[in-house]
Amino acid sequence: MTETPEKVQFSAESFRSGFVAILGKPNAGKSTLMNALVGGKVAIVSDKPQTTRDRIAGILSHADYQIVFLDTPGVIVPHDRFNEALMGRAADALDSVDVLYHLVDAADREPPNERLAELLGRARGCARFLVVNKTDAAGENALPPGVDPAAYDRTVRISALRETGLDELLAATLDRMKPGPLYYDPEQISDRDERFLAAEIVRERVFHNLGKEIPYAVFTETDAFEERPNGKDLIRVVIHVERESQKGIVIGERGAMLKRIGQEARAAIEELTGRPAYLELWVKVRKNWRRKEFDLDHFGFKLPMAGRGQGKGKA
Ligand code: GDP
Ligand code: MG
């Protein structure tokens, strides 16, 4: 089920990885940019751009790095950096990305809208790039009103369509990537993200509802994920807890808590996939799992080398 063809040879020493959120008005060229970045360089599949809402827009894998591009920040950063997930900290998605692109259409005659401005203002923990697109049509120096390059860490002018400026953009982005693990299988199976995100959504809902009662002691995994074109997707997620008492808390009185978690998670999963889903939740007790060596593969991760540091927090 989780076999991983090792077609790309990963060099462990210098491996870097991270997340890029792409913000911009509709029509700024986000999808075009994503395709240009992900499509051309390395043969890596992006996650079903037509069927999903492009939350995970593209994964660019290379022998030395992996960059995950997201086109809807603030919603879901997959696995929110794992360590933070383990700490039960609901990291603000925007703070969890390494780089934020504000993509603008050079010929746009309107300033960025308020929502965009607010999101940009909130993003503190990441590098902020102003990416001026469509320079092929708008001319070399064109800039929309209300956009001040001085407010960004870097400005890169590109044409996503003609694929100019992309090398510079990529190099600048890589500069901001820290040593990190391979977050996704470089030969990613197309439904993998959704599987993984389904488990993450459930975990998030558990924390949301029960964060005080059972901090840290939960992890989730997707046990089954069947896409059924003419019906609802069948998704089964297992919630692992450490103790019987925690199992009781997660299930709640007459199953009320589990039902609530399930309803909330199902709605979020359906929003993510764009398809109706039937979500089944199981709660299992798995004693002392935290003290065991993590089998990261279990979570859908692969590390580029054994014993590699986890990036943040304790190694
Ligand atoms: P999104 O809504 O931000 O994802 O924008 P799209 O990627 O769908 O692009 C919107 C339109 O802008 C499409 O017609 C693209 O072909 C066009 N477009 C995107 N990038 C460029 C560019 O660099 N130059 C020009 N001339 N058109 C572009
Ligand atoms: Mg688009």
Short mmCIF file of C-alpha atoms and ligand atoms in Angstrom, two decimals:
data_model
loop_
_atom_site.label_atom_id
_atom_site.label_comp_id
_atom_site.label_asym_id
_atom_site.label_seq_id
_atom_site.Cartn_x
_atom_site.Cartn_y
_atom_site.Cartn_z
CA MET A 1 0.00 0.00 0.00
CA THR A 2 2.77 2.40 0.79
CA GLU A 3 5.54 1.22 -1.43
CA THR A 4 7.88 3.94 -2.51
CA PRO A 5 9.79 3.67 -5.70
CA GLU A 6 13.17 5.23 -5.15
CA LYS A 7 13.69 6.77 -8.51
CA VAL A 8 15.28 9.92 -7.25
CA GLN A 9 18.56 9.60 -5.45
CA PHE A 10 18.40 11.81 -2.42
CA SER A 11 21.50 13.37 -1.07
CA ALA A 12 21.13 13.56 2.63
CA GLU A 13 23.64 16.16 3.73
CA SER A 14 22.32 19.18 1.97
CA PHE A 15 18.67 18.25 1.70
CA ARG A 16 16.34 21.15 2.20
CA SER A 17 12.59 21.33 2.22
CA GLY A 18 9.73 23.61 2.99
CA PHE A 19 6.47 25.22 2.10
CA VAL A 20 5.54 28.09 -0.11
CA ALA A 21 2.13 29.71 0.09
CA ILE A 22 1.00 31.51 -3.03
CA LEU A 23 -1.37 34.37 -2.41
CA GLY A 24 -2.96 36.41 -5.08
CA LYS A 25 -6.15 37.57 -6.66
CA PRO A 26 -8.03 35.28 -8.99
CA ASN A 27 -6.47 35.46 -12.42
CA ALA A 28 -3.11 36.64 -11.15
CA GLY A 29 -1.64 33.50 -12.65
CA LYS A 30 -1.30 31.25 -9.61
CA SER A 31 -2.17 28.05 -11.41
CA THR A 32 0.00 28.91 -14.36
CA LEU A 33 2.91 29.62 -12.06
CA MET A 34 2.39 26.42 -10.15
CA ASN A 35 2.36 24.38 -13.29
CA ALA A 36 5.41 26.11 -14.61
CA LEU A 37 7.30 25.56 -11.36
CA VAL A 38 6.28 22.00 -10.78
CA GLY A 39 5.66 20.71 -14.23
CA GLY A 40 8.78 21.51 -16.10
CA LYS A 41 11.73 20.83 -13.91
CA VAL A 42 11.15 17.42 -12.45
CA ALA A 43 8.61 14.78 -13.27
CA ILE A 44 6.49 15.05 -10.20
CA VAL A 45 2.77 14.80 -9.98
CA SER A 46 0.77 17.58 -8.52
CA ASP A 47 -2.29 16.64 -6.62
CA LYS A 48 -5.28 16.40 -8.94
CA PRO A 49 -5.51 20.00 -9.91
CA GLN A 50 -8.87 19.63 -11.58
CA THR A 51 -10.77 17.78 -8.93
CA THR A 52 -9.60 19.32 -5.72
CA ARG A 53 -9.54 22.91 -4.78
CA ASP A 54 -5.83 22.94 -5.22
CA ARG A 55 -5.02 23.21 -1.57
CA ILE A 56 -1.88 21.32 -2.25
CA ALA A 57 -1.06 22.73 -5.53
CA GLY A 58 2.26 21.23 -6.35
CA ILE A 59 5.25 19.40 -5.07
CA LEU A 60 8.62 20.01 -6.58
CA SER A 61 11.08 17.28 -5.72
CA HIS A 62 14.73 17.28 -6.54
CA ALA A 63 17.75 15.39 -5.33
CA ASP A 64 18.60 18.26 -3.00
CA TYR A 65 15.26 19.71 -2.06
CA GLN A 66 11.53 19.41 -1.92
CA ILE A 67 9.24 22.39 -2.09
CA VAL A 68 5.54 22.16 -1.46
CA PHE A 69 3.52 24.94 -3.03
CA LEU A 70 0.15 25.76 -1.56
CA ASP A 71 -2.28 28.08 -3.14
CA THR A 72 -4.61 28.56 -0.22
CA PRO A 73 -2.64 29.47 2.84
CA GLY A 74 -4.31 29.82 6.16
CA VAL A 75 -6.38 26.76 5.62
CA ILE A 76 -4.22 23.73 5.79
CA VAL A 77 -0.53 23.26 5.91
CA PRO A 78 -0.24 19.51 5.74
CA HIS A 79 1.07 17.92 8.91
CA ASP A 80 1.90 21.38 10.24
CA ARG A 81 5.47 20.54 10.66
CA PHE A 82 4.95 17.38 12.51
CA ASN A 83 6.82 18.39 15.59
CA GLU A 84 4.45 21.18 16.20
CA ALA A 85 1.71 18.70 15.62
CA LEU A 86 3.17 16.50 18.30
CA MET A 87 3.27 19.42 20.65
CA GLY A 88 -0.40 19.90 20.00
CA ARG A 89 0.18 23.45 18.96
CA ALA A 90 -2.23 24.65 16.40
CA ALA A 91 0.30 26.59 14.43
CA ASP A 92 -1.21 29.25 12.30
CA ALA A 93 -0.87 27.99 8.80
CA LEU A 94 0.64 31.19 7.58
CA ASP A 95 3.32 31.00 10.19
CA SER A 96 4.18 27.52 9.14
CA VAL A 97 5.27 28.30 5.65
CA ASP A 98 8.80 29.30 4.80
CA VAL A 99 8.03 31.64 1.97
CA LEU A 100 4.97 33.52 0.94
CA TYR A 101 4.56 34.70 -2.63
CA HIS A 102 2.28 37.59 -3.22
CA LEU A 103 1.57 37.11 -6.87
CA VAL A 104 0.28 40.15 -8.69
CA ASP A 105 -0.67 40.78 -12.27
CA ALA A 106 1.64 43.55 -13.39
CA ALA A 107 -1.16 45.10 -15.40
CA ASP A 108 -3.71 45.05 -12.59
CA ARG A 109 -5.12 48.54 -12.10
CA GLU A 110 -6.68 47.80 -8.72
CA PRO A 111 -4.81 47.56 -5.41
CA PRO A 112 -4.76 44.27 -3.46
CA ASN A 113 -8.07 43.63 -1.75
CA GLU A 114 -8.46 43.91 2.00
CA ARG A 115 -8.47 40.24 2.73
CA LEU A 116 -5.23 39.80 0.89
CA ALA A 117 -3.69 42.76 2.64
CA GLU A 118 -4.75 41.37 5.97
CA LEU A 119 -3.29 37.95 5.25
CA LEU A 120 -0.06 39.53 4.11
CA GLY A 121 0.10 41.60 7.25
CA ARG A 122 -0.40 38.56 9.42
CA ALA A 123 2.36 36.54 7.88
CA ARG A 124 5.32 37.19 10.11
CA GLY A 125 7.27 34.01 10.39
CA CYS A 126 8.11 33.65 6.73
CA ALA A 127 9.93 35.41 3.95
CA ARG A 128 7.63 37.49 1.83
CA PHE A 129 8.22 37.78 -1.87
CA LEU A 130 6.45 40.11 -4.21
CA VAL A 131 6.13 38.17 -7.44
CA VAL A 132 5.11 40.36 -10.33
CA ASN A 133 3.62 38.25 -13.07
CA LYS A 134 2.67 38.80 -16.71
CA THR A 135 5.60 41.05 -17.36
CA ASP A 136 5.52 39.77 -20.93
CA ALA A 137 2.22 41.57 -21.48
CA ALA A 138 2.52 44.50 -19.11
CA GLY A 139 6.06 45.62 -19.60
CA GLU A 140 9.17 45.42 -17.52
CA ASN A 141 8.38 47.95 -14.84
CA ALA A 142 4.64 47.80 -14.51
CA LEU A 143 3.26 47.43 -10.99
CA PRO A 144 -0.29 47.52 -9.66
CA PRO A 145 -1.27 50.46 -7.44
CA GLY A 146 -1.03 49.94 -3.71
CA VAL A 147 1.81 47.47 -4.01
CA ASP A 148 5.04 48.59 -2.43
CA PRO A 149 8.11 46.45 -3.11
CA ALA A 150 9.75 47.88 0.01
CA ALA A 151 7.22 45.98 2.10
CA TYR A 152 8.62 42.66 0.90
CA ASP A 153 11.83 40.80 1.42
CA ARG A 154 12.29 40.39 -2.26
CA THR A 155 10.72 41.26 -5.57
CA VAL A 156 10.91 38.94 -8.53
CA ARG A 157 9.45 39.77 -11.91
CA ILE A 158 8.27 36.86 -13.96
CA SER A 159 6.14 35.62 -16.74
CA ALA A 160 4.57 32.39 -15.66
CA LEU A 161 3.28 31.90 -19.17
CA ARG A 162 6.58 32.42 -20.94
CA GLU A 163 8.44 30.89 -18.03
CA THR A 164 10.80 33.77 -17.54
CA GLY A 165 12.18 34.75 -14.16
CA LEU A 166 11.38 31.36 -12.71
CA ASP A 167 14.97 30.34 -12.13
CA GLU A 168 15.51 33.46 -10.10
CA LEU A 169 12.30 32.84 -8.18
CA LEU A 170 13.26 29.28 -7.45
CA ALA A 171 16.79 30.18 -6.39
CA ALA A 172 15.51 32.88 -4.06
CA THR A 173 12.99 30.44 -2.65
CA LEU A 174 15.58 27.76 -2.07
CA ASP A 175 17.68 30.27 -0.24
CA ARG A 176 14.95 30.41 2.35
CA MET A 177 14.49 26.68 2.75
CA LYS A 178 16.01 25.08 5.80
CA PRO A 179 17.40 21.62 6.17
CA GLY A 180 14.39 19.40 6.42
CA PRO A 181 12.88 16.06 5.59
CA LEU A 182 11.25 14.84 2.48
CA TYR A 183 7.65 15.55 3.30
CA TYR A 184 6.16 13.69 0.41
CA ASP A 185 6.97 10.69 -1.57
CA PRO A 186 8.76 12.05 -4.62
CA GLU A 187 6.77 9.66 -6.75
CA GLN A 188 3.64 10.65 -5.06
CA ILE A 189 0.51 8.65 -5.57
CA SER A 190 -2.20 11.04 -6.43
CA ASP A 191 -4.51 10.25 -3.56
CA ARG A 192 -1.81 10.33 -0.98
CA ASP A 193 -2.32 13.89 0.03
CA GLU A 194 -5.96 13.40 0.56
CA ARG A 195 -5.37 10.30 2.64
CA PHE A 196 -2.93 12.12 4.76
CA LEU A 197 -4.92 15.27 5.05
CA ALA A 198 -7.99 13.30 6.06
CA ALA A 199 -6.07 11.97 9.05
CA GLU A 200 -4.72 15.42 9.80
CA ILE A 201 -8.17 16.93 9.70
CA VAL A 202 -9.46 14.36 12.15
CA ARG A 203 -6.54 14.98 14.46
CA GLU A 204 -7.13 18.68 14.26
CA ARG A 205 -10.77 18.20 15.16
CA VAL A 206 -9.82 16.01 18.11
CA PHE A 207 -7.54 18.73 19.41
CA HIS A 208 -10.08 21.37 18.70
CA ASN A 209 -12.68 19.62 20.81
CA LEU A 210 -10.49 17.95 23.40
CA GLY A 211 -7.22 19.81 23.48
CA LYS A 212 -7.36 20.24 27.23
CA GLU A 213 -8.27 16.71 28.13
CA ILE A 214 -5.86 14.86 25.93
CA PRO A 215 -2.96 17.00 24.87
CA TYR A 216 -0.30 15.25 22.75
CA ALA A 217 -1.66 11.76 23.26
CA VAL A 218 -3.31 11.36 19.92
CA PHE A 219 -2.25 10.55 16.45
CA THR A 220 -4.37 9.61 13.54
CA GLU A 221 -3.96 7.62 10.40
CA THR A 222 -6.08 6.92 7.41
CA ASP A 223 -6.80 3.27 7.20
CA ALA A 224 -8.90 3.26 4.07
CA PHE A 225 -9.59 5.81 1.39
CA GLU A 226 -11.69 4.61 -1.47
CA GLU A 227 -12.74 7.01 -4.12
CA ARG A 228 -16.08 6.01 -5.46
CA PRO A 229 -16.92 8.08 -8.50
CA ASN A 230 -20.65 7.56 -8.27
CA GLY A 231 -21.02 7.52 -4.55
CA LYS A 232 -19.42 8.90 -1.47
CA ASP A 233 -15.74 8.38 -0.85
CA LEU A 234 -15.27 5.82 1.86
CA ILE A 235 -12.72 7.06 4.37
CA ARG A 236 -11.71 5.30 7.54
CA VAL A 237 -9.48 7.07 10.02
CA VAL A 238 -8.09 5.51 13.15
CA ILE A 239 -7.54 7.70 16.19
CA HIS A 240 -4.75 6.27 18.33
CA VAL A 241 -4.68 7.16 21.99
CA GLU A 242 -2.43 6.01 24.79
CA ARG A 243 -4.89 4.96 27.45
CA GLU A 244 -8.34 3.47 27.87
CA SER A 245 -9.45 6.58 29.72
CA GLN A 246 -8.52 8.70 26.73
CA LYS A 247 -10.46 6.43 24.49
CA GLY A 248 -13.50 7.10 26.64
CA ILE A 249 -12.97 10.83 26.38
CA VAL A 250 -12.64 10.75 22.62
CA ILE A 251 -15.77 8.66 22.25
CA GLY A 252 -17.69 10.68 24.80
CA GLU A 253 -21.00 10.03 26.37
CA ARG A 254 -22.94 7.67 24.15
CA GLY A 255 -20.55 8.43 21.38
CA ALA A 256 -21.46 12.09 21.25
CA MET A 257 -17.91 13.42 21.10
CA LEU A 258 -16.81 11.05 18.40
CA LYS A 259 -19.89 11.89 16.44
CA ARG A 260 -19.13 15.57 16.65
CA ILE A 261 -15.52 15.08 15.66
CA GLY A 262 -16.69 12.96 12.76
CA GLN A 263 -19.20 15.51 11.54
CA GLU A 264 -16.74 18.35 11.68
CA ALA A 265 -14.00 16.33 10.05
CA ARG A 266 -16.24 15.05 7.30
CA ALA A 267 -17.31 18.56 6.38
CA ALA A 268 -13.69 19.68 6.21
CA ILE A 269 -12.66 16.65 4.18
CA GLU A 270 -15.47 17.19 1.72
CA GLU A 271 -14.43 20.76 1.34
CA LEU A 272 -10.90 19.65 0.65
CA THR A 273 -11.70 16.96 -1.89
CA GLY A 274 -14.76 18.53 -3.40
CA ARG A 275 -16.51 15.17 -3.16
CA PRO A 276 -19.04 13.74 -0.74
CA ALA A 277 -17.51 11.46 1.84
CA TYR A 278 -18.52 8.79 4.24
CA LEU A 279 -16.17 9.03 7.20
CA GLU A 280 -15.70 6.20 9.63
CA LEU A 281 -13.73 6.80 12.82
CA TRP A 282 -12.13 4.18 15.03
CA VAL A 283 -10.48 4.79 18.35
CA LYS A 284 -7.66 2.47 19.35
CA VAL A 285 -5.47 2.33 22.40
CA ARG A 286 -1.81 2.03 21.66
CA LYS A 287 0.22 2.24 24.81
CA ASN A 288 3.24 4.49 25.03
CA TRP A 289 3.46 5.11 21.35
CA ARG A 290 5.19 8.40 21.91
CA ARG A 291 8.11 6.76 23.57
CA LYS A 292 8.70 4.43 20.72
CA GLU A 293 10.90 5.27 17.86
CA PHE A 294 8.69 6.90 15.32
CA ASP A 295 8.09 4.98 12.25
CA LEU A 296 7.63 7.99 10.11
CA ASP A 297 6.64 5.92 7.19
CA HIS A 298 3.59 5.10 9.20
CA PHE A 299 2.54 8.70 8.91
CA GLY A 300 3.21 8.90 5.23
CA PHE A 301 6.63 10.43 5.58
CA LYS A 302 9.92 9.33 4.25
CA LEU A 303 13.10 10.72 5.59
CA PRO A 304 15.96 11.16 3.21
CA MET A 305 18.36 9.55 5.62
CA ALA A 306 18.26 7.62 8.84
CA GLY A 307 18.66 9.71 11.95
CA ARG A 308 18.06 12.93 10.19
CA GLY A 309 17.08 15.79 12.48
CA GLN A 310 13.43 16.71 12.43
CA GLY A 311 14.06 20.30 11.65
CA LYS A 312 12.50 21.90 14.66
CA GLY A 313 12.31 21.00 18.29
CA LYS A 314 14.08 18.17 19.92
CA ALA A 315 15.85 15.73 17.67
P1 GDP B 1 -5.15 32.06 -11.16
O1 GDP B 1 -6.61 32.34 -11.10
O2 GDP B 1 -4.39 33.01 -10.30
O3 GDP B 1 -4.82 30.64 -10.90
O4 GDP B 1 -4.69 32.43 -12.66
P2 GDP B 1 -4.42 31.44 -13.87
O5 GDP B 1 -3.13 30.75 -13.75
O6 GDP B 1 -5.61 30.61 -14.11
O7 GDP B 1 -4.23 32.50 -15.05
C1 GDP B 1 -5.23 33.43 -15.40
C2 GDP B 1 -5.01 33.89 -16.82
O8 GDP B 1 -3.81 34.62 -16.89
C3 GDP B 1 -4.88 32.75 -17.80
O9 GDP B 1 -5.53 33.10 -18.99
C4 GDP B 1 -3.38 32.66 -18.03
O10 GDP B 1 -3.05 32.13 -19.29
C5 GDP B 1 -2.96 34.08 -17.90
N1 GDP B 1 -1.56 34.20 -17.49
C6 GDP B 1 -0.97 33.61 -16.43
N2 GDP B 1 0.32 33.95 -16.38
C7 GDP B 1 0.57 34.79 -17.40
C8 GDP B 1 1.73 35.49 -17.88
O11 GDP B 1 2.85 35.40 -17.34
N3 GDP B 1 1.57 36.27 -18.97
C9 GDP B 1 0.37 36.39 -19.59
N4 GDP B 1 0.32 37.18 -20.67
N5 GDP B 1 -0.74 35.75 -19.18
C10 GDP B 1 -0.64 34.96 -18.11
MG MG B 2 -6.10 29.00 -10.39
#
